[in-house]
């Protein structure tokens, strides 16, 4: 069972407040996956209604195997047109330290931040394509600002200090250690062809 923690910067950071404006408050308590999903959808709807057509950015973070991808897929199913970018695509394997592919120093934050800033400005960007079997970037794909005006960045470090200033809503997802480990092993066997003992 995954748990979800929601928080947002105050809407005053986006718009001047009027008596009718609403603010999204931080949830200190863990929520079930389903309740967290429902509240995330509601928070996105509230942010969109107060954004005057500007794109909003949602950060979804958590350990490997916690359910970030499933959570984001559910959002896309419920809100068609949402753009989900995964931080894995911004890996720079030339920075690999001691075979640790989860090291935050692997992330190409310069390209990632530029892409997020441009998408929030309504621009089209070139998103890297990372091949996990080859452990390298193999090209780029074009990503337009989504028609929904909702952009999600998901990854282990999606709530890092380097990304938080751009985010309108932050979601943290965590599962049990055993759940995370099993999902991580199964994913990496399939995605990168690694042996279980290497993972």
mmCIF file of C-alpha atoms in Angstrom:
data_model
loop_
_atom_site.group_PDB
_atom_site.id
_atom_site.type_symbol
_atom_site.label_atom_id
_atom_site.label_comp_id
_atom_site.label_asym_id
_atom_site.label_seq_id
_atom_site.Cartn_x
_atom_site.Cartn_y
_atom_site.Cartn_z
ATOM 1 C CA UNK A 1 0.000 0.000 0.000
ATOM 2 C CA UNK A 2 1.504 3.313 -1.030
ATOM 3 C CA UNK A 3 1.222 6.525 0.964
ATOM 4 C CA UNK A 4 0.942 10.033 -0.434
ATOM 5 C CA UNK A 5 1.921 13.441 0.957
ATOM 6 C CA UNK A 6 0.680 16.606 -0.770
ATOM 7 C CA UNK A 7 1.892 20.175 -0.505
ATOM 8 C CA UNK A 8 1.733 23.323 -2.591
ATOM 9 C CA UNK A 9 3.214 26.740 -2.600
ATOM 10 C CA UNK A 10 0.536 29.290 -1.675
ATOM 11 C CA UNK A 11 -1.457 30.593 -4.589
ATOM 12 C CA UNK A 12 -0.253 34.055 -3.627
ATOM 13 C CA UNK A 13 2.920 33.040 -5.427
ATOM 14 C CA UNK A 14 0.873 32.719 -8.614
ATOM 15 C CA UNK A 15 -1.840 35.344 -8.366
ATOM 16 C CA UNK A 16 -2.944 38.202 -6.127
ATOM 17 C CA UNK A 17 -5.413 36.827 -3.594
ATOM 18 C CA UNK A 18 -9.043 37.856 -3.650
ATOM 19 C CA UNK A 19 -11.605 36.824 -1.035
ATOM 20 C CA UNK A 20 -12.754 34.006 -3.325
ATOM 21 C CA UNK A 21 -9.298 32.537 -3.970
ATOM 22 C CA UNK A 22 -8.496 29.195 -2.412
ATOM 23 C CA UNK A 23 -5.216 27.930 -1.051
ATOM 24 C CA UNK A 24 -3.960 24.362 -1.068
ATOM 25 C CA UNK A 25 -2.504 23.477 2.315
ATOM 26 C CA UNK A 26 0.158 20.932 3.117
ATOM 27 C CA UNK A 27 -1.084 17.544 4.317
ATOM 28 C CA UNK A 28 1.186 16.429 7.147
ATOM 29 C CA UNK A 29 -0.481 13.026 7.518
ATOM 30 C CA UNK A 30 0.042 10.046 5.253
ATOM 31 C CA UNK A 31 -2.840 9.355 2.902
ATOM 32 C CA UNK A 32 -3.782 6.107 1.209
ATOM 33 C CA UNK A 33 -2.870 5.877 -2.449
ATOM 34 C CA UNK A 34 -6.499 6.332 -3.529
ATOM 35 C CA UNK A 35 -7.202 9.277 -1.220
ATOM 36 C CA UNK A 36 -3.917 10.896 -2.234
ATOM 37 C CA UNK A 37 -4.854 10.440 -5.892
ATOM 38 C CA UNK A 38 -8.276 12.022 -5.353
ATOM 39 C CA UNK A 39 -6.815 15.015 -3.487
ATOM 40 C CA UNK A 40 -4.072 15.458 -6.095
ATOM 41 C CA UNK A 41 -6.689 15.606 -8.870
ATOM 42 C CA UNK A 42 -8.702 18.122 -6.844
ATOM 43 C CA UNK A 43 -5.617 20.241 -6.122
ATOM 44 C CA UNK A 44 -4.704 20.272 -9.840
ATOM 45 C CA UNK A 45 -8.258 21.349 -10.703
ATOM 46 C CA UNK A 46 -8.106 24.189 -8.153
ATOM 47 C CA UNK A 47 -4.703 25.335 -9.386
ATOM 48 C CA UNK A 48 -5.909 25.294 -13.003
ATOM 49 C CA UNK A 49 -8.996 27.316 -12.148
ATOM 50 C CA UNK A 50 -6.780 30.013 -10.616
ATOM 51 C CA UNK A 51 -3.917 29.962 -13.122
ATOM 52 C CA UNK A 52 -5.517 32.173 -15.819
ATOM 53 C CA UNK A 53 -4.521 29.664 -18.505
ATOM 54 C CA UNK A 54 -0.886 29.412 -17.459
ATOM 55 C CA UNK A 55 0.606 25.899 -17.293
ATOM 56 C CA UNK A 56 1.077 24.412 -13.839
ATOM 57 C CA UNK A 57 3.876 22.081 -12.767
ATOM 58 C CA UNK A 58 3.370 19.143 -10.408
ATOM 59 C CA UNK A 59 6.326 17.329 -8.824
ATOM 60 C CA UNK A 60 5.853 13.650 -7.940
ATOM 61 C CA UNK A 61 8.691 12.076 -5.946
ATOM 62 C CA UNK A 62 9.383 8.909 -4.018
ATOM 63 C CA UNK A 63 11.755 5.952 -3.860
ATOM 64 C CA UNK A 64 12.155 3.436 -6.676
ATOM 65 C CA UNK A 65 9.138 1.159 -6.886
ATOM 66 C CA UNK A 66 6.898 3.302 -4.681
ATOM 67 C CA UNK A 67 4.270 3.761 -7.384
ATOM 68 C CA UNK A 68 5.164 7.128 -8.949
ATOM 69 C CA UNK A 69 4.658 5.920 -12.518
ATOM 70 C CA UNK A 70 1.342 4.228 -11.720
ATOM 71 C CA UNK A 71 0.182 7.369 -9.898
ATOM 72 C CA UNK A 72 1.061 9.545 -12.916
ATOM 73 C CA UNK A 73 -0.587 7.116 -15.348
ATOM 74 C CA UNK A 74 -3.795 7.299 -13.299
ATOM 75 C CA UNK A 75 -3.676 11.111 -13.492
ATOM 76 C CA UNK A 76 -3.245 10.912 -17.282
ATOM 77 C CA UNK A 77 -6.200 8.536 -17.549
ATOM 78 C CA UNK A 78 -8.367 10.859 -15.466
ATOM 79 C CA UNK A 79 -7.109 14.077 -17.101
ATOM 80 C CA UNK A 80 -6.227 13.408 -20.761
ATOM 81 C CA UNK A 81 -3.613 15.718 -22.218
ATOM 82 C CA UNK A 82 -1.403 15.847 -19.119
ATOM 83 C CA UNK A 83 2.320 15.792 -19.932
ATOM 84 C CA UNK A 84 4.479 13.529 -17.732
ATOM 85 C CA UNK A 85 8.250 13.885 -17.865
ATOM 86 C CA UNK A 86 10.398 11.389 -15.992
ATOM 87 C CA UNK A 87 13.701 12.477 -14.492
ATOM 88 C CA UNK A 88 15.261 9.217 -15.713
ATOM 89 C CA UNK A 89 15.286 10.691 -19.222
ATOM 90 C CA UNK A 90 17.676 13.380 -17.954
ATOM 91 C CA UNK A 91 20.331 10.927 -16.743
ATOM 92 C CA UNK A 92 23.916 11.634 -17.739
ATOM 93 C CA UNK A 93 25.693 8.279 -17.373
ATOM 94 C CA UNK A 94 29.059 9.941 -17.945
ATOM 95 C CA UNK A 95 28.705 11.150 -14.339
ATOM 96 C CA UNK A 96 28.173 7.610 -12.965
ATOM 97 C CA UNK A 97 29.791 7.084 -9.551
ATOM 98 C CA UNK A 98 30.419 3.553 -8.274
ATOM 99 C CA UNK A 99 27.676 2.076 -10.470
ATOM 100 C CA UNK A 100 24.926 3.955 -8.602
ATOM 101 C CA UNK A 101 22.274 4.907 -11.166
ATOM 102 C CA UNK A 102 20.197 6.602 -8.430
ATOM 103 C CA UNK A 103 22.909 9.137 -7.570
ATOM 104 C CA UNK A 104 21.391 12.652 -7.872
ATOM 105 C CA UNK A 105 24.591 13.868 -9.517
ATOM 106 C CA UNK A 106 23.598 11.887 -12.645
ATOM 107 C CA UNK A 107 20.746 14.286 -13.402
ATOM 108 C CA UNK A 108 21.288 16.887 -16.125
ATOM 109 C CA UNK A 109 19.501 19.635 -14.165
ATOM 110 C CA UNK A 110 20.501 22.315 -16.666
ATOM 111 C CA UNK A 111 18.516 20.684 -19.497
ATOM 112 C CA UNK A 112 15.708 19.598 -17.164
ATOM 113 C CA UNK A 113 15.186 23.066 -15.689
ATOM 114 C CA UNK A 114 15.348 24.696 -19.107
ATOM 115 C CA UNK A 115 12.731 22.251 -20.445
ATOM 116 C CA UNK A 116 10.425 22.835 -17.464
ATOM 117 C CA UNK A 117 10.768 26.624 -17.631
ATOM 118 C CA UNK A 118 10.053 26.614 -21.371
ATOM 119 C CA UNK A 119 7.022 24.314 -21.013
ATOM 120 C CA UNK A 120 5.655 26.554 -18.251
ATOM 121 C CA UNK A 121 6.092 29.461 -20.672
ATOM 122 C CA UNK A 122 4.015 27.590 -23.280
ATOM 123 C CA UNK A 123 6.966 26.705 -25.509
ATOM 124 C CA UNK A 124 7.857 23.483 -27.317
ATOM 125 C CA UNK A 125 10.947 21.651 -26.013
ATOM 126 C CA UNK A 126 13.303 18.835 -26.997
ATOM 127 C CA UNK A 127 13.214 16.155 -24.282
ATOM 128 C CA UNK A 128 16.128 13.699 -24.018
ATOM 129 C CA UNK A 129 15.606 9.994 -24.719
ATOM 130 C CA UNK A 130 17.674 7.773 -22.423
ATOM 131 C CA UNK A 131 18.352 4.115 -23.241
ATOM 132 C CA UNK A 132 18.694 2.092 -20.047
ATOM 133 C CA UNK A 133 20.225 -0.942 -21.732
ATOM 134 C CA UNK A 134 22.994 1.203 -23.254
ATOM 135 C CA UNK A 135 23.112 3.581 -20.241
ATOM 136 C CA UNK A 136 23.246 6.649 -22.450
ATOM 137 C CA UNK A 137 21.213 9.356 -24.129
ATOM 138 C CA UNK A 138 20.259 8.260 -27.633
ATOM 139 C CA UNK A 139 18.362 11.252 -28.962
ATOM 140 C CA UNK A 140 15.564 13.726 -28.321
ATOM 141 C CA UNK A 141 11.815 13.926 -28.828
ATOM 142 C CA UNK A 142 9.676 17.008 -29.300
ATOM 143 C CA UNK A 143 7.261 17.870 -26.476
ATOM 144 C CA UNK A 144 4.733 20.650 -26.909
ATOM 145 C CA UNK A 145 3.121 22.457 -24.011
ATOM 146 C CA UNK A 146 0.215 20.106 -23.206
ATOM 147 C CA UNK A 147 -3.361 21.135 -24.054
ATOM 148 C CA UNK A 148 -4.330 20.450 -20.435
ATOM 149 C CA UNK A 149 -1.726 22.994 -19.219
ATOM 150 C CA UNK A 150 -0.619 20.395 -16.654
ATOM 151 C CA UNK A 151 2.998 19.220 -16.602
ATOM 152 C CA UNK A 152 4.184 16.523 -14.198
ATOM 153 C CA UNK A 153 7.823 15.848 -13.418
ATOM 154 C CA UNK A 154 8.301 12.507 -11.675
ATOM 155 C CA UNK A 155 11.388 10.909 -10.206
ATOM 156 C CA UNK A 156 13.246 10.015 -7.055
ATOM 157 C CA UNK A 157 14.516 13.601 -6.725
ATOM 158 C CA UNK A 158 11.556 15.421 -8.282
ATOM 159 C CA UNK A 159 11.147 17.510 -5.109
ATOM 160 C CA UNK A 160 14.795 18.568 -4.893
ATOM 161 C CA UNK A 161 15.679 22.163 -4.118
ATOM 162 C CA UNK A 162 16.681 22.628 -7.758
ATOM 163 C CA UNK A 163 13.119 21.930 -8.952
ATOM 164 C CA UNK A 164 10.847 23.074 -6.118
ATOM 165 C CA UNK A 165 10.827 26.781 -7.075
ATOM 166 C CA UNK A 166 9.154 25.889 -10.396
ATOM 167 C CA UNK A 167 6.505 23.621 -8.868
ATOM 168 C CA UNK A 168 2.939 24.598 -8.079
ATOM 169 C CA UNK A 169 2.084 21.307 -6.364
ATOM 170 C CA UNK A 170 4.317 18.703 -4.745
ATOM 171 C CA UNK A 171 3.411 15.063 -4.139
ATOM 172 C CA UNK A 172 5.512 12.533 -2.248
ATOM 173 C CA UNK A 173 4.745 8.828 -2.644
ATOM 174 C CA UNK A 174 6.181 6.050 -0.526
ATOM 175 C CA UNK A 175 5.468 2.366 -0.095
ATOM 176 C CA UNK A 176 6.842 -0.285 2.226
ATOM 177 C CA UNK A 177 10.532 -1.170 1.877
ATOM 178 C CA UNK A 178 9.712 -4.698 0.697
ATOM 179 C CA UNK A 179 7.186 -3.402 -1.846
ATOM 180 C CA UNK A 180 9.671 -0.855 -3.195
ATOM 181 C CA UNK A 181 12.496 -3.389 -3.452
ATOM 182 C CA UNK A 182 10.475 -6.052 -5.279
ATOM 183 C CA UNK A 183 9.095 -3.513 -7.779
ATOM 184 C CA UNK A 184 12.562 -2.044 -8.315
ATOM 185 C CA UNK A 185 14.145 -5.427 -9.038
ATOM 186 C CA UNK A 186 11.381 -6.446 -11.450
ATOM 187 C CA UNK A 187 11.505 -3.088 -13.252
ATOM 188 C CA UNK A 188 15.274 -3.080 -13.710
ATOM 189 C CA UNK A 189 15.399 -6.672 -14.922
ATOM 190 C CA UNK A 190 12.884 -5.749 -17.618
ATOM 191 C CA UNK A 191 14.121 -2.222 -18.421
ATOM 192 C CA UNK A 192 17.893 -2.543 -18.406
ATOM 193 C CA UNK A 193 18.531 -6.281 -18.433
ATOM 194 C CA UNK A 194 20.412 -6.145 -15.119
ATOM 195 C CA UNK A 195 20.900 -9.230 -12.996
ATOM 196 C CA UNK A 196 19.074 -9.228 -9.623
ATOM 197 C CA UNK A 197 22.350 -9.234 -7.668
ATOM 198 C CA UNK A 198 23.516 -6.129 -9.561
ATOM 199 C CA UNK A 199 20.324 -4.281 -8.659
#
